[in-house]
Amino acid sequence: MRHFLFVLLAILAAPVSALDEATVFDKTVAYLTRDADCSEATTEPGWERRVLTMPRDGYRLRYSRFGCAPGAKGALVIAPGRSEPSYEYVETAMDFIARGFAPVYVIDHRGQGLSPRLLADPDKSHVEDFGDYIADFTQFVAAVEADLSALGASPDLPLFLTSNSMGGAIAIGYLQKVGGDTPFAAAALVSAMIHVNYISYTGKRARWLNLRIYSESGVAVQGWWRCAVAWLWNDDLCHDYASARTFGPYQPGTRSFEQDAEAMMTRSRARYALRTHMWDHFDWSGIRKAEYAGENWQGPQIGGTTNSWARGSVRFLREMRAPDSLARMVDTPVLLLSGTRDLRAYRQYPGVFDAPPDLSRHTGFCDDLNAASLAADKGYACQFSAINGAFHEIYKERDATRNTALDMVEGFFLRHVR
């Protein structure tokens, strides 16, 4: 009962978000332009960009650390979604730091964000093997633990995990890899990539044939053909865009906000405009010159995925959902948080345009994980929650939706302090 009251009071006393839609654009651009690390006295959290050299291939992975000292409630790791740089989580980092979680560590996944590109065309969202993301994340978490130790954090300081979209799949893969050796007290996976609504990337109508061509099985067959067969006469095909006509190279000046359109991924015009500015107008030349000598990085912007990425993601997701895989992640409490209008997650039906979005793939994943955890006598490992009306990028949604999500995530973390 005392623990319940502590959690309730902590939630009720939680501060409002550090920024809001009226201030987020100007204040975030000013914060990133100032580029202040922990050596400079400031009332705002320091932003430090770190480099990790991957031991297996020498790749120089990037990540950001926001905040300079351990928080009262623990530290936080964030795994962003596909195409998201670590700096896009500065507002979320400020929110969690204000709530007592610090530092906040955010990874730039291989080939995107602030990390160097893997192909000569820097627009291509590519990975040779989806497992590379998991291996990178494992090294990143080890670096976080070492940094917390260097900061003098108590060995009992809780470490929490949250994510968005593709970062959720990577987080799940990591939890399945480490099993009971997880350093995380709990994980809140937001808009997790569990089973992708691939047709949402194409702009095509949800007709019977399209839904099968752009289903998980359809993508798997296309990826197999392009990467395992057609490469015999076109060895570049696996590195080509999976859908160049509809989702190929990124074109500056093409991002245009449409109110209440699910394809925007957010209903917040200001937060949508922030990404556009940082991709199209922000001056990255100083950071590029100082930190990327000899590396393939021109800026954070990125276009569509390659056939290799599409094929690898399908293969990984199918393995990730397998019963044996789920049984390896029952030691970490998981909150699966989705928006009821998450275009990337819900199941579409041909010709039934007024049907409500169906999130059964997410609820089913939670049910399957709970079945595995109950079989291992671990209790219920997964909690599914939905935010009514929220789009895909919940941490970049409108203020009311963001604050609801922050409260839910913090409450879940506090309920699972070891």
Tab-separated table of C-alpha atoms in Angstrom:
chain	number	residue	atom	x	y	z
A	1	MET	CA	0.000	0.000	0.000
A	2	ARG	CA	2.836	2.410	0.830
A	3	HIS	CA	4.462	1.637	-2.518
A	4	PHE	CA	1.173	2.313	-4.324
A	5	LEU	CA	0.771	5.670	-2.559
A	6	PHE	CA	4.358	6.610	-3.454
A	7	VAL	CA	3.703	5.895	-7.124
A	8	LEU	CA	0.400	7.781	-7.078
A	9	LEU	CA	1.908	10.839	-5.424
A	10	ALA	CA	4.856	10.778	-7.815
A	11	ILE	CA	2.519	10.798	-10.802
A	12	LEU	CA	0.279	13.517	-9.394
A	13	ALA	CA	3.294	15.649	-8.559
A	14	ALA	CA	4.982	15.126	-11.928
A	15	PRO	CA	5.904	18.426	-13.566
A	16	VAL	CA	4.379	19.607	-16.796
A	17	SER	CA	6.473	19.022	-19.902
A	18	ALA	CA	9.671	21.051	-20.214
A	19	LEU	CA	8.500	22.555	-23.498
A	20	ASP	CA	5.177	22.864	-25.284
A	21	GLU	CA	3.924	23.355	-28.813
A	22	ALA	CA	4.239	27.128	-28.529
A	23	THR	CA	7.911	27.010	-27.551
A	24	VAL	CA	9.298	23.667	-28.730
A	25	PHE	CA	10.528	24.844	-32.143
A	26	ASP	CA	12.418	27.982	-31.120
A	27	LYS	CA	13.795	26.589	-27.869
A	28	THR	CA	14.935	23.282	-29.358
A	29	VAL	CA	16.697	24.919	-32.308
A	30	ALA	CA	18.397	27.370	-29.925
A	31	TYR	CA	19.430	24.515	-27.619
A	32	LEU	CA	20.921	22.441	-30.437
A	33	THR	CA	22.628	25.479	-31.972
A	34	ARG	CA	24.277	26.324	-28.652
A	35	ASP	CA	25.724	22.796	-28.509
A	36	ALA	CA	26.697	23.009	-24.824
A	37	ASP	CA	28.274	20.016	-23.110
A	38	CYS	CA	28.574	19.284	-19.399
A	39	SER	CA	31.719	21.375	-19.026
A	40	GLU	CA	29.693	24.561	-19.497
A	41	ALA	CA	27.579	25.935	-16.674
A	42	THR	CA	23.975	26.013	-17.864
A	43	THR	CA	20.446	25.744	-16.561
A	44	GLU	CA	19.662	23.315	-19.396
A	45	PRO	CA	20.891	19.723	-19.680
A	46	GLY	CA	24.236	19.310	-21.399
A	47	TRP	CA	24.267	17.658	-24.836
A	48	GLU	CA	27.267	15.424	-25.432
A	49	ARG	CA	27.720	13.410	-28.625
A	50	ARG	CA	29.682	10.229	-28.086
A	51	VAL	CA	31.418	7.771	-30.433
A	52	LEU	CA	31.508	3.996	-29.990
A	53	THR	CA	33.770	1.912	-32.201
A	54	MET	CA	32.171	-1.468	-32.842
A	55	PRO	CA	34.741	-4.207	-32.136
A	56	ARG	CA	33.559	-6.585	-34.860
A	57	ASP	CA	33.871	-4.215	-37.830
A	58	GLY	CA	35.284	-0.861	-36.644
A	59	TYR	CA	32.049	1.015	-37.366
A	60	ARG	CA	31.896	4.325	-35.458
A	61	LEU	CA	28.421	4.416	-33.921
A	62	ARG	CA	27.095	7.658	-32.412
A	63	TYR	CA	24.903	8.337	-29.424
A	64	SER	CA	23.838	11.381	-27.411
A	65	ARG	CA	23.877	11.916	-23.677
A	66	PHE	CA	21.549	14.537	-22.228
A	67	GLY	CA	22.166	15.539	-18.633
A	68	CYS	CA	25.302	15.409	-16.554
A	69	ALA	CA	24.493	13.622	-13.288
A	70	PRO	CA	22.467	10.607	-12.120
A	71	GLY	CA	18.806	11.330	-11.449
A	72	ALA	CA	16.914	10.657	-8.246
A	73	LYS	CA	14.659	8.070	-9.903
A	74	GLY	CA	17.174	6.435	-12.242
A	75	ALA	CA	18.717	6.791	-15.692
A	76	LEU	CA	17.081	6.270	-19.067
A	77	VAL	CA	18.037	4.737	-22.424
A	78	ILE	CA	16.072	5.583	-25.586
A	79	ALA	CA	16.052	3.558	-28.820
A	80	PRO	CA	14.617	5.796	-31.582
A	81	GLY	CA	12.701	4.670	-34.638
A	82	ARG	CA	13.868	4.358	-38.210
A	83	SER	CA	15.154	7.693	-39.583
A	84	GLU	CA	15.156	9.369	-36.149
A	85	PRO	CA	18.408	11.030	-34.977
A	86	SER	CA	19.197	11.057	-31.274
A	87	TYR	CA	18.869	14.850	-31.026
A	88	GLU	CA	15.161	14.604	-31.932
A	89	TYR	CA	14.628	13.296	-28.404
A	90	VAL	CA	16.000	16.375	-26.676
A	91	GLU	CA	12.500	17.472	-25.637
A	92	THR	CA	11.672	14.014	-24.310
A	93	ALA	CA	15.023	13.936	-22.524
A	94	MET	CA	14.285	17.286	-20.860
A	95	ASP	CA	10.898	15.979	-19.744
A	96	PHE	CA	12.352	12.860	-18.148
A	97	ILE	CA	15.231	14.792	-16.569
A	98	ALA	CA	12.687	17.168	-15.016
A	99	ARG	CA	10.903	14.104	-13.628
A	100	GLY	CA	14.086	12.744	-12.021
A	101	PHE	CA	15.466	10.393	-14.686
A	102	ALA	CA	19.018	11.247	-15.782
A	103	PRO	CA	21.155	11.097	-17.714
A	104	VAL	CA	19.155	10.225	-20.818
A	105	TYR	CA	21.122	8.243	-23.406
A	106	VAL	CA	19.842	8.077	-26.999
A	107	ILE	CA	21.425	5.888	-29.675
A	108	ASP	CA	21.809	6.783	-33.362
A	109	HIS	CA	21.221	3.430	-34.997
A	110	ARG	CA	23.700	2.188	-37.582
A	111	GLY	CA	23.359	4.049	-40.884
A	112	GLN	CA	20.955	6.749	-39.680
A	113	GLY	CA	20.707	9.861	-37.537
A	114	LEU	CA	24.139	11.081	-36.453
A	115	SER	CA	25.809	7.759	-37.313
A	116	PRO	CA	27.754	7.425	-40.602
A	117	ARG	CA	25.963	6.078	-43.666
A	118	LEU	CA	26.691	2.572	-44.878
A	119	LEU	CA	26.358	3.080	-48.639
A	120	ALA	CA	27.740	5.647	-51.068
A	121	ASP	CA	24.225	7.091	-51.388
A	122	PRO	CA	23.693	8.698	-47.947
A	123	ASP	CA	19.927	8.826	-48.481
A	124	LYS	CA	19.517	5.060	-48.324
A	125	SER	CA	18.238	3.588	-45.067
A	126	HIS	CA	20.238	0.385	-45.082
A	127	VAL	CA	21.571	-2.429	-42.954
A	128	GLU	CA	23.249	-5.630	-44.106
A	129	ASP	CA	21.780	-7.690	-41.284
A	130	PHE	CA	19.063	-6.582	-38.842
A	131	GLY	CA	21.039	-8.343	-36.137
A	132	ASP	CA	23.684	-5.621	-36.501
A	133	TYR	CA	21.267	-3.256	-34.753
A	134	ILE	CA	21.062	-5.639	-31.804
A	135	ALA	CA	24.832	-6.076	-31.591
A	136	ASP	CA	25.309	-2.287	-31.715
A	137	PHE	CA	22.679	-1.755	-29.031
A	138	THR	CA	24.390	-4.291	-26.793
A	139	GLN	CA	27.667	-2.350	-27.015
A	140	PHE	CA	25.784	0.906	-26.455
A	141	VAL	CA	24.116	-0.356	-23.256
A	142	ALA	CA	27.500	-1.530	-21.948
A	143	ALA	CA	28.877	1.975	-22.613
A	144	VAL	CA	25.920	3.497	-20.733
A	145	GLU	CA	26.606	1.291	-17.716
A	146	ALA	CA	30.285	2.255	-17.790
A	147	ASP	CA	29.414	5.949	-18.034
A	148	LEU	CA	27.028	5.758	-15.087
A	149	SER	CA	29.769	4.121	-13.048
A	150	ALA	CA	32.185	6.897	-14.050
A	151	LEU	CA	29.604	9.466	-12.907
A	152	GLY	CA	29.583	7.846	-9.470
A	153	ALA	CA	26.072	6.439	-9.775
A	154	SER	CA	25.047	3.962	-7.115
A	155	PRO	CA	25.035	0.320	-8.289
A	156	ASP	CA	21.388	0.306	-7.186
A	157	LEU	CA	20.416	3.207	-9.487
A	158	PRO	CA	17.597	1.880	-11.695
A	159	LEU	CA	18.142	1.913	-15.447
A	160	PHE	CA	15.052	2.103	-17.656
A	161	LEU	CA	14.441	1.657	-21.377
A	162	THR	CA	12.007	3.317	-23.742
A	163	SER	CA	11.774	3.367	-27.512
A	164	ASN	CA	9.844	4.325	-30.601
A	165	SER	CA	8.829	2.217	-33.583
A	166	MET	CA	11.861	0.325	-35.007
A	167	GLY	CA	13.651	1.022	-31.740
A	168	GLY	CA	11.040	-1.179	-30.062
A	169	ALA	CA	11.955	-4.144	-32.257
A	170	ILE	CA	15.641	-3.530	-31.502
A	171	ALA	CA	14.885	-3.279	-27.780
A	172	ILE	CA	12.943	-6.554	-27.908
A	173	GLY	CA	15.799	-8.214	-29.782
A	174	TYR	CA	18.212	-6.999	-27.120
A	175	LEU	CA	16.025	-8.250	-24.253
A	176	GLN	CA	15.759	-11.620	-25.969
A	177	LYS	CA	19.526	-11.732	-26.398
A	178	VAL	CA	20.491	-10.946	-22.792
A	179	GLY	CA	17.568	-12.676	-21.058
A	180	GLY	CA	17.942	-12.648	-17.295
A	181	ASP	CA	21.146	-10.596	-17.503
A	182	THR	CA	19.195	-7.460	-18.448
A	183	PRO	CA	20.310	-4.261	-16.690
A	184	PHE	CA	16.876	-2.689	-17.204
A	185	ALA	CA	14.318	-2.564	-14.426
A	186	ALA	CA	11.519	-2.043	-16.976
A	187	ALA	CA	10.968	-1.175	-20.639
A	188	ALA	CA	8.262	1.074	-22.145
A	189	LEU	CA	8.024	0.325	-25.857
A	190	VAL	CA	6.097	3.066	-27.638
A	191	SER	CA	4.544	2.390	-31.062
A	192	ALA	CA	6.743	-0.689	-31.295
A	193	MET	CA	7.509	-2.309	-34.648
A	194	ILE	CA	5.801	-5.641	-33.966
A	195	HIS	CA	4.084	-6.378	-37.262
A	196	VAL	CA	4.360	-3.599	-39.850
A	197	ASN	CA	1.508	-2.199	-41.923
A	198	TYR	CA	3.735	-2.059	-45.009
A	199	ILE	CA	1.093	-0.646	-47.346
A	200	SER	CA	1.139	2.537	-45.268
A	201	TYR	CA	4.553	3.334	-46.795
A	202	THR	CA	3.276	3.175	-50.377
A	203	GLY	CA	0.257	5.473	-50.455
A	204	LYS	CA	-1.694	2.778	-52.338
A	205	ARG	CA	-5.360	2.004	-51.709
A	206	ALA	CA	-6.120	-0.810	-49.298
A	207	ARG	CA	-7.406	-3.154	-51.997
A	208	TRP	CA	-7.312	-6.953	-51.723
A	209	LEU	CA	-4.327	-7.399	-54.051
A	210	ASN	CA	-2.325	-4.474	-52.638
A	211	LEU	CA	-2.753	-5.754	-49.103
A	212	ARG	CA	-1.191	-9.043	-50.155
A	213	ILE	CA	1.597	-7.580	-52.242
A	214	TYR	CA	2.544	-5.232	-49.397
A	215	SER	CA	1.899	-7.679	-46.580
A	216	GLU	CA	4.689	-9.149	-44.479
A	217	SER	CA	4.654	-12.267	-46.655
A	218	GLY	CA	4.647	-10.168	-49.814
A	219	VAL	CA	7.639	-8.138	-48.634
A	220	ALA	CA	9.428	-11.350	-47.637
A	221	VAL	CA	8.952	-12.856	-51.115
A	222	GLN	CA	10.044	-9.645	-52.869
A	223	GLY	CA	13.096	-9.384	-50.620
A	224	TRP	CA	14.020	-13.017	-51.237
A	225	TRP	CA	13.765	-12.555	-54.997
A	226	ARG	CA	15.763	-9.328	-55.090
A	227	CYS	CA	18.465	-10.293	-52.594
A	228	ALA	CA	18.758	-14.059	-53.011
A	229	VAL	CA	17.980	-14.624	-56.706
A	230	ALA	CA	18.054	-11.502	-58.882
A	231	TRP	CA	21.447	-10.453	-57.477
A	232	LEU	CA	22.944	-13.122	-59.757
A	233	TRP	CA	22.488	-10.727	-62.700
A	234	ASN	CA	22.161	-7.454	-60.770
A	235	ASP	CA	24.475	-7.416	-57.748
A	236	ASP	CA	23.322	-3.916	-56.769
A	237	LEU	CA	19.650	-4.802	-56.458
A	238	CYS	CA	19.734	-5.680	-52.754
A	239	HIS	CA	21.211	-2.227	-52.058
A	240	ASP	CA	18.610	-0.429	-54.178
A	241	TYR	CA	15.538	1.278	-52.741
A	242	ALA	CA	12.760	-1.160	-51.903
A	243	SER	CA	10.234	1.345	-53.265
A	244	ALA	CA	12.109	4.058	-55.152
A	245	ARG	CA	8.998	5.467	-56.850
A	246	THR	CA	7.055	6.099	-53.655
A	247	PHE	CA	9.732	6.169	-50.956
A	248	GLY	CA	13.166	6.734	-52.448
A	249	PRO	CA	15.715	9.521	-51.955
A	250	TYR	CA	14.867	12.335	-49.578
A	251	GLN	CA	14.089	15.575	-51.383
A	252	PRO	CA	14.597	18.778	-49.319
A	253	GLY	CA	11.594	21.043	-49.346
A	254	THR	CA	9.076	18.245	-49.823
A	255	ARG	CA	7.857	17.890	-46.233
A	256	SER	CA	4.465	19.548	-45.907
A	257	PHE	CA	2.229	19.167	-42.855
A	258	GLU	CA	-1.351	18.050	-43.383
A	259	GLN	CA	-3.560	18.436	-40.328
A	260	ASP	CA	-5.073	15.242	-38.913
A	261	ALA	CA	-3.545	13.006	-41.592
A	262	GLU	CA	-2.233	9.753	-40.120
A	263	ALA	CA	0.616	9.688	-42.647
A	264	MET	CA	2.121	12.713	-40.866
A	265	MET	CA	2.778	10.411	-37.871
A	266	THR	CA	1.891	13.292	-35.492
A	267	ARG	CA	-0.835	15.903	-35.086
A	268	SER	CA	1.669	18.466	-33.787
A	269	ARG	CA	2.535	20.942	-36.526
A	270	ALA	CA	5.370	22.436	-34.460
A	271	ARG	CA	7.111	19.119	-33.824
A	272	TYR	CA	6.692	18.108	-37.468
A	273	ALA	CA	8.216	21.435	-38.530
A	274	LEU	CA	11.152	20.886	-36.177
A	275	ARG	CA	12.313	17.782	-38.034
A	276	THR	CA	11.885	19.586	-41.364
A	277	HIS	CA	14.050	22.473	-40.167
A	278	MET	CA	16.786	20.242	-38.794
A	279	TRP	CA	16.908	18.260	-42.042
A	280	ASP	CA	16.546	21.093	-44.552
A	281	HIS	CA	17.917	24.260	-42.944
A	282	PHE	CA	20.045	23.621	-39.844
A	283	ASP	CA	23.763	24.247	-40.377
A	284	TRP	CA	25.574	20.981	-39.647
A	285	SER	CA	28.865	22.071	-41.226
A	286	GLY	CA	30.645	22.789	-37.927
A	287	ILE	CA	29.731	19.454	-36.358
A	288	ARG	CA	30.486	17.641	-39.616
A	289	LYS	CA	33.946	19.198	-39.891
A	290	ALA	CA	34.820	18.617	-36.236
A	291	GLU	CA	33.509	15.071	-35.809
A	292	TYR	CA	33.266	13.219	-39.126
A	293	ALA	CA	36.669	13.360	-40.816
A	294	GLY	CA	36.810	10.597	-43.415
A	295	GLU	CA	33.298	9.342	-42.604
A	296	ASN	CA	30.252	9.210	-44.858
A	297	TRP	CA	27.955	11.705	-43.145
A	298	GLN	CA	26.530	14.901	-44.612
A	299	GLY	CA	23.601	15.432	-42.256
A	300	PRO	CA	20.826	13.571	-40.425
A	301	GLN	CA	18.321	13.427	-43.299
A	302	ILE	CA	17.557	10.043	-44.835
A	303	GLY	CA	15.235	8.562	-47.440
A	304	GLY	CA	13.626	5.181	-47.986
A	305	THR	CA	14.805	1.712	-47.083
A	306	THR	CA	16.799	-0.680	-49.237
A	307	ASN	CA	15.681	-4.154	-50.239
A	308	SER	CA	18.214	-5.507	-47.759
A	309	TRP	CA	16.612	-3.554	-44.908
A	310	ALA	CA	13.091	-4.624	-45.897
A	311	ARG	CA	14.036	-8.284	-46.188
A	312	GLY	CA	16.026	-8.241	-42.959
A	313	SER	CA	13.260	-6.539	-40.985
A	314	VAL	CA	10.658	-9.128	-41.999
A	315	ARG	CA	12.945	-12.035	-41.153
A	316	PHE	CA	13.813	-10.482	-37.807
A	317	LEU	CA	10.209	-9.700	-36.835
A	318	ARG	CA	9.088	-13.242	-37.556
A	319	GLU	CA	11.863	-14.662	-35.421
A	320	MET	CA	11.243	-12.047	-32.715
A	321	ARG	CA	7.599	-13.132	-32.346
A	322	ALA	CA	8.404	-16.859	-32.136
A	323	PRO	CA	7.521	-18.572	-28.824
A	324	ASP	CA	11.134	-19.544	-28.127
A	325	SER	CA	12.209	-15.916	-28.588
A	326	LEU	CA	9.483	-14.579	-26.314
A	327	ALA	CA	10.504	-17.043	-23.604
A	328	ARG	CA	13.929	-15.381	-23.472
A	329	MET	CA	12.593	-11.925	-22.486
A	330	VAL	CA	10.290	-12.729	-19.570
A	331	ASP	CA	12.631	-11.188	-16.969
A	332	THR	CA	11.937	-7.560	-17.950
A	333	PRO	CA	8.509	-5.951	-17.355
A	334	VAL	CA	7.299	-4.442	-20.640
A	335	LEU	CA	4.756	-1.710	-21.287
A	336	LEU	CA	3.539	-1.830	-24.882
A	337	LEU	CA	2.049	1.621	-25.547
A	338	SER	CA	0.273	2.323	-28.835
A	339	GLY	CA	-1.870	5.007	-30.382
A	340	THR	CA	-5.299	3.959	-31.629
A	341	ARG	CA	-4.574	5.777	-34.916
A	342	ASP	CA	-1.061	4.454	-35.425
A	343	LEU	CA	-1.033	3.975	-39.204
A	344	ARG	CA	2.179	1.926	-39.091
A	345	ALA	CA	0.769	-0.600	-36.629
A	346	TYR	CA	-2.902	-1.234	-37.204
A	347	ARG	CA	-4.318	-3.828	-39.550
A	348	GLN	CA	-6.114	-2.524	-42.631
A	349	TYR	CA	-8.966	-4.228	-44.441
A	350	PRO	CA	-9.809	-3.989	-48.153
A	351	GLY	CA	-12.861	-1.927	-48.959
A	352	VAL	CA	-13.788	-1.254	-45.335
A	353	PHE	CA	-12.573	2.315	-44.994
A	354	ASP	CA	-14.830	3.178	-42.056
A	355	ALA	CA	-13.639	0.218	-39.957
A	356	PRO	CA	-11.852	1.240	-36.753
A	357	PRO	CA	-8.089	0.616	-36.604
A	358	ASP	CA	-7.291	-2.879	-35.366
A	359	LEU	CA	-4.348	-3.153	-32.949
A	360	SER	CA	-4.747	-6.893	-32.430
A	361	ARG	CA	-1.186	-7.538	-33.549
A	362	HIS	CA	0.097	-5.521	-30.588
A	363	THR	CA	-2.355	-6.948	-28.080
A	364	GLY	CA	-1.571	-10.423	-29.435
A	365	PHE	CA	2.144	-9.907	-28.897
A	366	CYS	CA	1.484	-8.938	-25.280
A	367	ASP	CA	-0.753	-11.976	-24.812
A	368	ASP	CA	1.922	-14.275	-26.243
A	369	LEU	CA	4.626	-12.740	-24.060
A	370	ASN	CA	2.434	-13.140	-20.990
A	371	ALA	CA	1.789	-16.768	-21.889
A	372	ALA	CA	5.547	-17.331	-22.025
A	373	SER	CA	6.155	-15.502	-18.736
A	374	LEU	CA	3.368	-17.359	-16.936
A	375	ALA	CA	4.771	-20.654	-18.218
A	376	ALA	CA	8.118	-19.656	-16.686
A	377	ASP	CA	6.390	-18.774	-13.402
A	378	LYS	CA	7.326	-15.079	-13.850
A	379	GLY	CA	3.851	-13.613	-13.621
A	380	TYR	CA	2.587	-11.176	-16.221
A	381	ALA	CA	5.530	-9.614	-18.074
A	382	CYS	CA	3.600	-7.419	-20.535
A	383	GLN	CA	1.051	-4.641	-20.143
A	384	PHE	CA	-0.674	-3.263	-23.237
A	385	SER	CA	-2.078	0.272	-23.131
A	386	ALA	CA	-3.478	2.505	-25.854
A	387	ILE	CA	-3.871	6.264	-26.081
A	388	ASN	CA	-7.076	7.175	-27.858
A	389	GLY	CA	-6.528	9.165	-31.038
A	390	ALA	CA	-2.722	9.158	-30.877
A	391	PHE	CA	-0.725	8.798	-34.084
A	392	HIS	CA	2.526	6.844	-34.535
A	393	GLU	CA	5.084	9.257	-33.039
A	394	ILE	CA	3.622	9.573	-29.556
A	395	TYR	CA	6.683	11.291	-28.064
A	396	LYS	CA	6.264	13.958	-30.796
A	397	GLU	CA	2.500	14.231	-30.576
A	398	ARG	CA	0.430	17.168	-29.337
A	399	ASP	CA	0.972	18.308	-25.752
A	400	ALA	CA	-1.993	16.525	-24.164
A	401	THR	CA	-1.094	13.209	-25.795
A	402	ARG	CA	2.615	13.537	-24.957
A	403	ASN	CA	1.903	14.359	-21.329
A	404	THR	CA	-0.436	11.380	-21.022
A	405	ALA	CA	2.276	9.128	-22.442
A	406	LEU	CA	4.968	10.572	-20.161
A	407	ASP	CA	2.761	10.037	-17.110
A	408	MET	CA	1.985	6.459	-18.141
A	409	VAL	CA	5.616	5.600	-18.817
A	410	GLU	CA	6.840	7.159	-15.560
A	411	GLY	CA	4.142	5.388	-13.575
A	412	PHE	CA	5.089	2.064	-15.148
A	413	PHE	CA	8.773	2.616	-14.374
A	414	LEU	CA	8.104	3.476	-10.741
A	415	ARG	CA	5.949	0.392	-10.274
A	416	HIS	CA	8.865	-1.786	-11.323
A	417	VAL	CA	11.793	-0.383	-9.382
A	418	ARG	CA	13.826	-3.373	-8.260
